[in-house]
Amino acid sequence: MKHIVSGIQPTGSLNIGTYLGSIKNFVKLQESYQDHHFFLFIADLHAITIPRDRLELRKTIKEVAALYLACGLKKDNLSLFIQSEVEAHSQMSYLLQCFTYIGELERMTQFKEKAQKQETGVTSGLFTYPTLMAGDILLYDAEYVPVGDDQKQHLELTRDIAIRVNNRFGDFFTVPKPLIPKVGARIMSLTEPTKKMSKSDTFVKSRILLLDDENIIRKRIMSAVTDTDGIIKFDPKNKPGISNLLTIMSAITNTSIEQLVTTYQNTDYKTFKEAVADCVVAELKPIKEKYSTIINSGELDAFLDKGKADANRVARKKIAKFNHKIGLGRKQK
Ligand code: TYM
């Protein structure tokens, strides 16, 4: 069976950017790729590349796990697991470092951005992060990797590493292809719409969390930064705020941006923002309700245990084969 792999870092409460760029897309893809098995995980090993409070991290791991299910993923063709519970991920990351050049890692935009923001020292874990991500994907011979726009470069590096290994040792890894949603692959900050909406933005008004209360959601959208010309049209360069709200509405309602522009072009920003707020509130309400039943149920742990067993089965086999392939250990009898 072919595999689809993706992960989310538990670095803070999930926002609608992560949701529209990843989980909502996973739910859709489960419908269109019913013949594929999905390995989705909580990327906790990635989260520690930047110092975290350990209790906060542990809480967020569980929250992200519960949100995956609360957003409507079906369980039949899914293994949901916590990355650190599958040791092969750390092992594979080290092995792939030996097939990755320093120059390639130095070129990674996310590394450069995150390193710049780092007030304490920059860890070597942050630098080698893309090899951990490559390992996450190559361990499962993923055919497709659904991600948002900001992960494209990491995916390209993963493909380069896979091709490099294949050229040296014969076809060993499946070379993965990214699946990037047409709308919603880059949701922008509500306060600075030229910047990506991010879990780590210190400005809380920049984002809407999946678990935010209705009145907070409405406030954030009504106060989202726009412009003063009063025209509702899609023009990300000159009208990033309005274009971002159109994108959010389009990704949530599955209505094309052109259609939304036609519907709202003769209204004012207040009316349009109220409509955006209504659709975000309606989208998140059932997620919040489901979340509150899942988070404290035994169902979540049982499903994570199953996911851990499924992932370990596949990943351990692949890492053993890879060790052997590259000449590590003793000759197998
Ligand atoms: P992370 O945790 O930053 O984000 C999780 C997913 O959400 C997407 N995303 C967004 N999409 C649209 N608009 C936004 N504002 C937005 N913010 C985040 C991301 O593109 C991503 O798809 N390194 C990854 C996690 C990871 C992974 C992997 C992904 C680890 N191993 C293997 C795929 C395969 C990350 O930090 O994503």
mmCIF file of C-alpha atoms and ligand atoms in Angstrom:
data_model
loop_
_atom_site.group_PDB
_atom_site.id
_atom_site.type_symbol
_atom_site.label_atom_id
_atom_site.label_comp_id
_atom_site.label_asym_id
_atom_site.label_seq_id
_atom_site.Cartn_x
_atom_site.Cartn_y
_atom_site.Cartn_z
ATOM 1 C CA MET A 1 0.000 0.000 0.000
ATOM 2 C CA LYS A 2 1.223 3.497 -0.823
ATOM 3 C CA HIS A 3 1.865 5.969 1.955
ATOM 4 C CA ILE A 4 1.119 9.627 2.672
ATOM 5 C CA VAL A 5 3.153 11.212 5.474
ATOM 6 C CA SER A 6 2.987 14.529 7.282
ATOM 7 C CA GLY A 7 3.623 16.093 10.680
ATOM 8 C CA ILE A 8 2.914 19.125 12.813
ATOM 9 C CA GLN A 9 5.197 20.554 15.487
ATOM 10 C CA PRO A 10 3.682 20.857 18.964
ATOM 11 C CA THR A 11 5.151 24.291 19.490
ATOM 12 C CA GLY A 12 1.998 26.069 20.558
ATOM 13 C CA SER A 13 -1.729 25.905 20.304
ATOM 14 C CA LEU A 14 -2.742 25.282 16.671
ATOM 15 C CA ASN A 15 -4.003 28.226 14.647
ATOM 16 C CA ILE A 16 -6.147 28.430 11.523
ATOM 17 C CA GLY A 17 -3.012 28.778 9.356
ATOM 18 C CA THR A 18 -1.748 25.346 10.350
ATOM 19 C CA TYR A 19 -5.299 24.025 10.128
ATOM 20 C CA LEU A 20 -6.002 25.296 6.591
ATOM 21 C CA GLY A 21 -2.498 24.512 5.321
ATOM 22 C CA SER A 22 -2.414 21.003 6.735
ATOM 23 C CA ILE A 23 -5.141 19.251 8.777
ATOM 24 C CA LYS A 24 -8.116 20.407 6.703
ATOM 25 C CA ASN A 25 -6.205 19.286 3.647
ATOM 26 C CA PHE A 26 -5.438 15.870 5.226
ATOM 27 C CA VAL A 27 -9.162 15.379 5.814
ATOM 28 C CA LYS A 28 -9.885 16.106 2.133
ATOM 29 C CA LEU A 29 -7.025 13.896 0.960
ATOM 30 C CA GLN A 30 -8.317 10.973 3.022
ATOM 31 C CA GLU A 31 -11.342 11.079 0.730
ATOM 32 C CA SER A 32 -9.425 11.355 -2.526
ATOM 33 C CA TYR A 33 -6.632 8.900 -1.609
ATOM 34 C CA GLN A 34 -8.620 6.101 -0.010
ATOM 35 C CA ASP A 35 -6.167 3.535 -1.352
ATOM 36 C CA HIS A 36 -3.278 5.165 0.554
ATOM 37 C CA HIS A 37 -2.346 4.754 4.197
ATOM 38 C CA PHE A 38 -1.733 7.969 6.158
ATOM 39 C CA PHE A 39 1.092 8.230 8.699
ATOM 40 C CA LEU A 40 0.496 11.504 10.514
ATOM 41 C CA PHE A 41 2.453 12.520 13.556
ATOM 42 C CA ILE A 42 3.149 15.079 16.223
ATOM 43 C CA ALA A 43 6.697 16.250 15.485
ATOM 44 C CA ASP A 44 7.928 16.622 19.070
ATOM 45 C CA LEU A 45 11.574 15.957 18.158
ATOM 46 C CA HIS A 46 11.389 18.971 15.865
ATOM 47 C CA ALA A 47 9.959 21.096 18.661
ATOM 48 C CA ILE A 48 13.054 20.765 20.877
ATOM 49 C CA THR A 49 15.346 22.310 18.263
ATOM 50 C CA ILE A 50 14.421 25.530 20.093
ATOM 51 C CA PRO A 51 14.336 25.564 23.931
ATOM 52 C CA ARG A 52 10.865 24.705 25.289
ATOM 53 C CA ASP A 53 9.302 24.442 28.690
ATOM 54 C CA ARG A 54 9.022 20.671 29.171
ATOM 55 C CA LEU A 55 5.604 20.680 30.856
ATOM 56 C CA GLU A 56 4.184 22.998 28.238
ATOM 57 C CA LEU A 57 5.626 20.782 25.489
ATOM 58 C CA ARG A 58 4.046 17.650 26.935
ATOM 59 C CA LYS A 59 0.677 19.369 27.210
ATOM 60 C CA THR A 60 0.866 20.623 23.622
ATOM 61 C CA ILE A 61 1.773 17.172 22.275
ATOM 62 C CA LYS A 62 -1.496 15.806 23.646
ATOM 63 C CA GLU A 63 -3.453 18.855 22.485
ATOM 64 C CA VAL A 64 -2.179 18.538 18.913
ATOM 65 C CA ALA A 65 -2.933 14.797 18.929
ATOM 66 C CA ALA A 66 -6.509 15.464 20.054
ATOM 67 C CA LEU A 67 -6.934 18.241 17.496
ATOM 68 C CA TYR A 68 -5.899 15.953 14.636
ATOM 69 C CA LEU A 69 -8.868 13.742 15.501
ATOM 70 C CA ALA A 70 -11.216 16.585 16.424
ATOM 71 C CA CYS A 71 -10.751 18.079 12.941
ATOM 72 C CA GLY A 72 -12.459 15.068 11.430
ATOM 73 C CA LEU A 73 -9.754 12.660 10.296
ATOM 74 C CA LYS A 74 -11.118 9.171 9.770
ATOM 75 C CA LYS A 75 -9.372 6.402 11.619
ATOM 76 C CA ASP A 76 -9.551 3.589 9.046
ATOM 77 C CA ASN A 77 -6.556 4.422 6.876
ATOM 78 C CA LEU A 78 -4.668 6.425 9.485
ATOM 79 C CA SER A 79 -1.820 5.799 11.911
ATOM 80 C CA LEU A 80 -1.445 8.781 14.235
ATOM 81 C CA PHE A 81 1.667 8.781 16.392
ATOM 82 C CA ILE A 82 4.120 10.809 18.424
ATOM 83 C CA GLN A 83 7.436 11.103 16.579
ATOM 84 C CA SER A 84 9.688 10.516 19.620
ATOM 85 C CA GLU A 85 7.906 7.208 20.302
ATOM 86 C CA VAL A 86 9.376 5.839 17.090
ATOM 87 C CA GLU A 87 13.140 5.794 17.678
ATOM 88 C CA ALA A 88 13.956 5.197 14.029
ATOM 89 C CA HIS A 89 13.271 8.903 13.345
ATOM 90 C CA SER A 90 16.265 10.034 15.412
ATOM 91 C CA GLN A 91 18.420 7.266 13.969
ATOM 92 C CA MET A 92 17.487 8.085 10.397
ATOM 93 C CA SER A 93 18.171 11.767 10.958
ATOM 94 C CA TYR A 94 21.772 10.990 11.920
ATOM 95 C CA LEU A 95 22.282 8.654 8.972
ATOM 96 C CA LEU A 96 20.898 11.198 6.533
ATOM 97 C CA GLN A 97 23.190 13.896 7.938
ATOM 98 C CA CYS A 98 25.962 11.803 6.451
ATOM 99 C CA PHE A 99 24.354 12.243 3.032
ATOM 100 C CA THR A 100 23.615 15.960 3.331
ATOM 101 C CA TYR A 101 26.015 18.818 2.715
ATOM 102 C CA ILE A 102 26.500 21.703 5.130
ATOM 103 C CA GLY A 103 25.928 24.127 2.252
ATOM 104 C CA GLU A 104 22.500 22.615 1.630
ATOM 105 C CA LEU A 105 21.500 23.110 5.266
ATOM 106 C CA GLU A 106 22.889 26.635 5.307
ATOM 107 C CA ARG A 107 20.636 27.553 2.412
ATOM 108 C CA MET A 108 17.421 26.643 4.255
ATOM 109 C CA THR A 109 15.332 29.794 4.620
ATOM 110 C CA GLN A 110 13.584 28.591 7.780
ATOM 111 C CA PHE A 111 16.920 27.929 9.460
ATOM 112 C CA LYS A 112 18.168 31.371 8.581
ATOM 113 C CA GLU A 113 14.980 33.023 9.848
ATOM 114 C CA LYS A 114 14.754 31.005 13.049
ATOM 115 C CA ALA A 115 18.469 31.349 13.812
ATOM 116 C CA GLN A 116 18.207 35.088 13.452
ATOM 117 C CA LYS A 117 15.317 35.288 15.919
ATOM 118 C CA GLN A 118 17.064 33.077 18.475
ATOM 119 C CA GLU A 119 18.214 35.114 21.451
ATOM 120 C CA THR A 120 20.032 32.251 23.161
ATOM 121 C CA GLY A 121 22.499 30.058 21.204
ATOM 122 C CA VAL A 122 21.469 28.356 17.961
ATOM 123 C CA THR A 123 21.576 24.568 18.441
ATOM 124 C CA SER A 124 23.016 22.143 15.929
ATOM 125 C CA GLY A 125 19.597 20.435 16.143
ATOM 126 C CA LEU A 126 18.041 23.495 14.519
ATOM 127 C CA PHE A 127 20.661 23.330 11.796
ATOM 128 C CA THR A 128 20.158 19.621 11.028
ATOM 129 C CA TYR A 129 16.353 19.822 11.392
ATOM 130 C CA PRO A 130 15.805 19.229 7.633
ATOM 131 C CA THR A 131 17.527 15.832 7.848
ATOM 132 C CA LEU A 132 15.153 14.863 10.667
ATOM 133 C CA MET A 133 12.266 15.892 8.431
ATOM 134 C CA ALA A 134 13.740 13.983 5.484
ATOM 135 C CA GLY A 135 13.982 10.916 7.727
ATOM 136 C CA ASP A 136 10.331 11.301 8.809
ATOM 137 C CA ILE A 137 9.317 11.035 5.194
ATOM 138 C CA LEU A 138 11.808 8.545 3.754
ATOM 139 C CA LEU A 139 11.331 6.010 6.567
ATOM 140 C CA TYR A 140 7.822 5.392 5.299
ATOM 141 C CA ASP A 141 8.605 5.587 1.578
ATOM 142 C CA ALA A 142 5.984 8.294 1.361
ATOM 143 C CA GLU A 143 4.627 8.875 -2.092
ATOM 144 C CA TYR A 144 3.018 12.175 -1.128
ATOM 145 C CA VAL A 145 3.690 14.722 1.598
ATOM 146 C CA PRO A 146 0.896 17.251 2.147
ATOM 147 C CA VAL A 147 2.331 20.492 3.557
ATOM 148 C CA GLY A 148 1.867 24.244 3.466
ATOM 149 C CA ASP A 149 3.942 26.504 1.292
ATOM 150 C CA ASP A 150 6.683 27.126 3.892
ATOM 151 C CA GLN A 151 7.773 23.470 3.866
ATOM 152 C CA LYS A 152 8.416 23.325 0.109
ATOM 153 C CA GLN A 153 12.145 23.895 0.438
ATOM 154 C CA HIS A 154 12.508 21.123 3.047
ATOM 155 C CA LEU A 155 10.644 18.802 0.719
ATOM 156 C CA GLU A 156 12.968 19.654 -2.156
ATOM 157 C CA LEU A 157 15.961 18.846 0.024
ATOM 158 C CA THR A 158 14.333 15.549 1.045
ATOM 159 C CA ARG A 159 13.944 14.667 -2.620
ATOM 160 C CA ASP A 160 17.584 15.576 -3.323
ATOM 161 C CA ILE A 161 18.790 13.383 -0.445
ATOM 162 C CA ALA A 162 16.610 10.469 -1.585
ATOM 163 C CA ILE A 163 17.892 10.749 -5.155
ATOM 164 C CA ARG A 164 21.505 10.982 -3.910
ATOM 165 C CA VAL A 165 21.141 7.789 -1.856
ATOM 166 C CA ASN A 166 19.357 6.030 -4.710
ATOM 167 C CA ASN A 167 22.114 6.976 -7.143
ATOM 168 C CA ARG A 168 24.726 5.535 -4.827
ATOM 169 C CA PHE A 169 23.026 2.407 -3.575
ATOM 170 C CA GLY A 170 20.353 1.591 -6.144
ATOM 171 C CA ASP A 171 16.675 2.436 -5.745
ATOM 172 C CA PHE A 172 16.152 2.436 -2.026
ATOM 173 C CA PHE A 173 13.937 5.377 -1.107
ATOM 174 C CA THR A 174 10.693 6.447 -2.729
ATOM 175 C CA VAL A 175 11.206 10.015 -3.934
ATOM 176 C CA PRO A 176 8.290 11.903 -2.319
ATOM 177 C CA LYS A 177 6.107 14.522 -3.978
ATOM 178 C CA PRO A 178 4.665 17.509 -2.110
ATOM 179 C CA LEU A 179 0.905 18.064 -2.061
ATOM 180 C CA ILE A 180 0.326 21.751 -1.465
ATOM 181 C CA PRO A 181 -3.263 23.022 -1.232
ATOM 182 C CA LYS A 182 -4.258 25.434 -4.022
ATOM 183 C CA VAL A 183 -5.904 27.774 -1.543
ATOM 184 C CA GLY A 184 -4.727 28.139 2.065
ATOM 185 C CA ALA A 185 -1.088 27.046 1.655
ATOM 186 C CA ARG A 186 0.068 30.313 3.210
ATOM 187 C CA ILE A 187 -2.325 32.003 5.606
ATOM 188 C CA MET A 188 -0.964 35.345 6.709
ATOM 189 C CA SER A 189 -0.861 37.118 10.052
ATOM 190 C CA LEU A 190 -3.983 39.162 10.851
ATOM 191 C CA THR A 191 -1.908 42.049 12.170
ATOM 192 C CA GLU A 192 0.925 41.994 9.609
ATOM 193 C CA PRO A 193 -0.584 40.374 6.522
ATOM 194 C CA THR A 194 2.724 40.290 4.663
ATOM 195 C CA LYS A 195 4.002 37.764 7.250
ATOM 196 C CA LYS A 196 2.927 34.130 7.683
ATOM 197 C CA MET A 197 0.499 33.388 10.519
ATOM 198 C CA SER A 198 2.677 31.539 12.964
ATOM 199 C CA LYS A 199 2.384 29.557 16.191
ATOM 200 C CA SER A 200 5.468 31.295 17.506
ATOM 201 C CA ASP A 201 4.497 34.909 16.754
ATOM 202 C CA THR A 202 4.683 36.769 20.070
ATOM 203 C CA PHE A 203 1.722 38.903 19.044
ATOM 204 C CA VAL A 204 -1.395 36.876 19.934
ATOM 205 C CA LYS A 205 -3.693 39.113 17.877
ATOM 206 C CA SER A 206 -1.896 37.921 14.749
ATOM 207 C CA ARG A 207 -3.700 34.589 14.785
ATOM 208 C CA ILE A 208 -6.870 32.684 15.579
ATOM 209 C CA LEU A 209 -6.442 29.507 17.558
ATOM 210 C CA LEU A 210 -8.635 26.504 16.839
ATOM 211 C CA LEU A 211 -9.708 26.547 20.484
ATOM 212 C CA ASP A 212 -10.348 30.291 20.774
ATOM 213 C CA ASP A 213 -13.719 31.479 22.074
ATOM 214 C CA GLU A 214 -16.235 32.810 19.575
ATOM 215 C CA ASN A 215 -15.984 36.415 20.815
ATOM 216 C CA ILE A 216 -12.188 36.366 20.496
ATOM 217 C CA ILE A 217 -12.428 35.005 16.951
ATOM 218 C CA ARG A 218 -14.835 37.772 15.998
ATOM 219 C CA LYS A 219 -12.683 40.458 17.609
ATOM 220 C CA ARG A 220 -9.530 39.243 15.859
ATOM 221 C CA ILE A 221 -11.184 39.254 12.451
ATOM 222 C CA MET A 222 -12.957 42.567 12.902
ATOM 223 C CA SER A 223 -9.650 44.163 13.892
ATOM 224 C CA ALA A 224 -7.586 42.412 11.186
ATOM 225 C CA VAL A 225 -5.332 44.885 9.398
ATOM 226 C CA THR A 226 -6.630 45.782 5.910
ATOM 227 C CA ASP A 227 -6.301 48.996 3.906
ATOM 228 C CA THR A 228 -8.304 52.139 3.383
ATOM 229 C CA ASP A 229 -9.502 51.956 -0.219
ATOM 230 C CA GLY A 230 -12.676 50.052 0.680
ATOM 231 C CA ILE A 231 -12.528 47.734 -2.363
ATOM 232 C CA ILE A 232 -12.932 43.990 -1.958
ATOM 233 C CA LYS A 233 -10.670 42.305 -4.478
ATOM 234 C CA PHE A 234 -7.918 39.700 -4.493
ATOM 235 C CA ASP A 235 -4.563 41.401 -4.849
ATOM 236 C CA PRO A 236 -2.033 39.920 -2.370
ATOM 237 C CA LYS A 237 0.674 42.428 -3.278
ATOM 238 C CA ASN A 238 -1.285 45.639 -2.864
ATOM 239 C CA LYS A 239 -4.116 44.424 -0.623
ATOM 240 C CA PRO A 240 -2.573 41.670 1.543
ATOM 241 C CA GLY A 241 -5.101 41.982 4.389
ATOM 242 C CA ILE A 242 -8.267 41.678 2.295
ATOM 243 C CA SER A 243 -6.641 38.989 0.125
ATOM 244 C CA ASN A 244 -5.792 36.985 3.248
ATOM 245 C CA LEU A 245 -9.373 37.171 4.520
ATOM 246 C CA LEU A 246 -10.646 36.100 1.081
ATOM 247 C CA THR A 247 -8.217 33.168 1.176
ATOM 248 C CA ILE A 248 -9.352 32.117 4.647
ATOM 249 C CA MET A 249 -13.000 32.254 3.595
ATOM 250 C CA SER A 250 -12.329 30.416 0.353
ATOM 251 C CA ALA A 251 -10.358 27.613 2.051
ATOM 252 C CA ILE A 252 -13.056 27.164 4.686
ATOM 253 C CA THR A 253 -16.112 27.289 2.454
ATOM 254 C CA ASN A 254 -14.578 25.631 -0.640
ATOM 255 C CA THR A 255 -15.881 28.578 -2.660
ATOM 256 C CA SER A 256 -13.540 30.073 -5.235
ATOM 257 C CA ILE A 257 -12.002 33.447 -4.499
ATOM 258 C CA GLU A 258 -13.547 34.882 -7.705
ATOM 259 C CA GLN A 259 -16.978 33.803 -6.504
ATOM 260 C CA LEU A 260 -16.416 35.429 -3.114
ATOM 261 C CA VAL A 261 -15.258 38.652 -4.738
ATOM 262 C CA THR A 262 -18.422 38.698 -6.855
ATOM 263 C CA THR A 263 -20.561 38.154 -3.766
ATOM 264 C CA TYR A 264 -18.918 40.809 -1.577
ATOM 265 C CA GLN A 265 -17.603 43.419 -4.001
ATOM 266 C CA ASN A 266 -20.523 45.767 -3.436
ATOM 267 C CA THR A 267 -20.424 45.548 0.341
ATOM 268 C CA ASP A 268 -18.128 47.279 2.832
ATOM 269 C CA TYR A 269 -15.224 45.857 4.881
ATOM 270 C CA LYS A 270 -17.372 45.579 8.008
ATOM 271 C CA THR A 271 -19.991 43.403 6.277
ATOM 272 C CA PHE A 272 -17.305 41.305 4.621
ATOM 273 C CA LYS A 273 -15.357 40.814 7.859
ATOM 274 C CA GLU A 274 -18.555 39.778 9.666
ATOM 275 C CA ALA A 275 -19.140 37.149 7.003
ATOM 276 C CA VAL A 276 -15.553 35.892 7.362
ATOM 277 C CA ALA A 277 -15.976 35.755 11.146
ATOM 278 C CA ASP A 278 -19.254 33.831 10.778
ATOM 279 C CA CYS A 279 -17.659 31.184 8.601
ATOM 280 C CA VAL A 280 -14.596 30.782 10.874
ATOM 281 C CA VAL A 281 -16.817 30.488 13.959
ATOM 282 C CA ALA A 282 -19.045 27.910 12.223
ATOM 283 C CA GLU A 283 -16.004 25.894 11.082
ATOM 284 C CA LEU A 284 -14.349 25.798 14.503
ATOM 285 C CA LYS A 285 -17.440 25.140 16.649
ATOM 286 C CA PRO A 286 -17.725 21.392 15.965
ATOM 287 C CA ILE A 287 -13.922 21.023 16.246
ATOM 288 C CA LYS A 288 -13.940 22.554 19.723
ATOM 289 C CA GLU A 289 -16.845 20.363 20.803
ATOM 290 C CA LYS A 290 -15.172 17.193 19.560
ATOM 291 C CA TYR A 291 -11.873 18.238 21.091
ATOM 292 C CA SER A 292 -13.331 18.536 24.562
ATOM 293 C CA THR A 293 -14.679 14.984 24.442
ATOM 294 C CA ILE A 294 -11.508 13.516 22.903
ATOM 295 C CA ILE A 295 -8.850 15.189 25.067
ATOM 296 C CA ASN A 296 -9.851 13.417 28.260
ATOM 297 C CA SER A 297 -10.939 10.120 26.772
ATOM 298 C CA GLY A 298 -9.031 6.845 26.762
ATOM 299 C CA GLU A 299 -9.795 6.740 23.038
ATOM 300 C CA LEU A 300 -6.935 9.114 22.250
ATOM 301 C CA ASP A 301 -4.255 7.136 24.065
ATOM 302 C CA ALA A 302 -5.473 3.878 22.575
ATOM 303 C CA PHE A 303 -5.299 5.337 19.088
ATOM 304 C CA LEU A 304 -1.826 6.779 19.706
ATOM 305 C CA ASP A 305 -0.669 3.360 20.960
ATOM 306 C CA LYS A 306 -1.921 1.744 17.783
ATOM 307 C CA GLY A 307 -0.234 4.457 15.709
ATOM 308 C CA LYS A 308 3.028 3.944 17.560
ATOM 309 C CA ALA A 309 2.940 0.197 16.893
ATOM 310 C CA ASP A 310 2.071 0.681 13.192
ATOM 311 C CA ALA A 311 4.792 3.292 12.672
ATOM 312 C CA ASN A 312 7.432 1.301 14.529
ATOM 313 C CA ARG A 313 6.693 -1.767 12.424
ATOM 314 C CA VAL A 314 7.360 0.078 9.166
ATOM 315 C CA ALA A 315 10.166 2.364 10.384
ATOM 316 C CA ARG A 316 12.225 -0.310 12.163
ATOM 317 C CA LYS A 317 12.231 -2.457 9.050
ATOM 318 C CA LYS A 318 13.351 0.433 6.864
ATOM 319 C CA ILE A 319 16.137 1.562 9.195
ATOM 320 C CA ALA A 320 17.472 -1.989 9.514
ATOM 321 C CA LYS A 321 17.522 -2.282 5.723
ATOM 322 C CA PHE A 322 19.229 1.086 5.390
ATOM 323 C CA ASN A 323 21.932 0.241 7.947
ATOM 324 C CA HIS A 324 22.610 -2.915 5.991
ATOM 325 C CA LYS A 325 22.510 -1.181 2.626
ATOM 326 C CA ILE A 326 25.176 1.351 3.565
ATOM 327 C CA GLY A 327 27.468 -1.238 5.136
ATOM 328 C CA LEU A 328 26.881 -0.754 8.860
ATOM 329 C CA GLY A 329 27.094 -3.608 11.356
ATOM 330 C CA ARG A 330 27.845 -7.217 10.487
ATOM 331 C CA LYS A 331 26.992 -9.101 7.353
ATOM 332 C CA GLN A 332 23.509 -10.566 7.714
ATOM 333 C CA LYS A 333 23.275 -14.358 7.641
HETATM 334 P P1 TYM B 1 4.680 23.277 11.273
HETATM 335 O O1 TYM B 1 4.426 22.614 12.569
HETATM 336 O O2 TYM B 1 5.307 24.626 11.285
HETATM 337 O O3 TYM B 1 3.329 23.403 10.476
HETATM 338 C C1 TYM B 1 2.509 22.265 10.244
HETATM 339 C C2 TYM B 1 1.909 22.333 8.853
HETATM 340 O O4 TYM B 1 1.103 23.502 8.729
HETATM 341 C C3 TYM B 1 1.543 24.296 7.635
HETATM 342 N N1 TYM B 1 1.409 25.700 8.042
HETATM 343 C C4 TYM B 1 0.716 26.605 7.358
HETATM 344 N N2 TYM B 1 -0.011 26.519 6.234
HETATM 345 C C5 TYM B 1 -0.616 27.637 5.794
HETATM 346 N N3 TYM B 1 -0.497 28.837 6.404
HETATM 347 C C6 TYM B 1 0.211 28.992 7.528
HETATM 348 N N4 TYM B 1 0.304 30.163 8.131
HETATM 349 C C7 TYM B 1 0.867 27.834 8.068
HETATM 350 N N5 TYM B 1 1.635 27.608 9.152
HETATM 351 C C8 TYM B 1 1.958 26.294 9.127
HETATM 352 C C9 TYM B 1 3.000 23.902 7.418
HETATM 353 O O5 TYM B 1 3.418 24.165 6.106
HETATM 354 C C10 TYM B 1 2.969 22.433 7.738
HETATM 355 O O6 TYM B 1 2.534 21.682 6.639
HETATM 356 N N6 TYM B 1 8.716 20.806 9.757
HETATM 357 C C11 TYM B 1 7.277 20.796 9.778
HETATM 358 C C12 TYM B 1 6.680 19.586 10.464
HETATM 359 C C13 TYM B 1 7.210 18.296 9.957
HETATM 360 C C14 TYM B 1 6.812 17.632 8.764
HETATM 361 C C15 TYM B 1 7.622 16.455 8.713
HETATM 362 C C16 TYM B 1 5.887 17.908 7.772
HETATM 363 C C17 TYM B 1 8.162 17.556 10.555
HETATM 364 N N7 TYM B 1 8.419 16.431 9.802
HETATM 365 C C18 TYM B 1 7.487 15.532 7.669
HETATM 366 C C19 TYM B 1 5.760 16.985 6.719
HETATM 367 C C20 TYM B 1 6.554 15.809 6.672
HETATM 368 C C21 TYM B 1 6.803 22.046 10.505
HETATM 369 O O7 TYM B 1 7.529 22.667 11.239
HETATM 370 O O8 TYM B 1 5.492 22.311 10.316
#
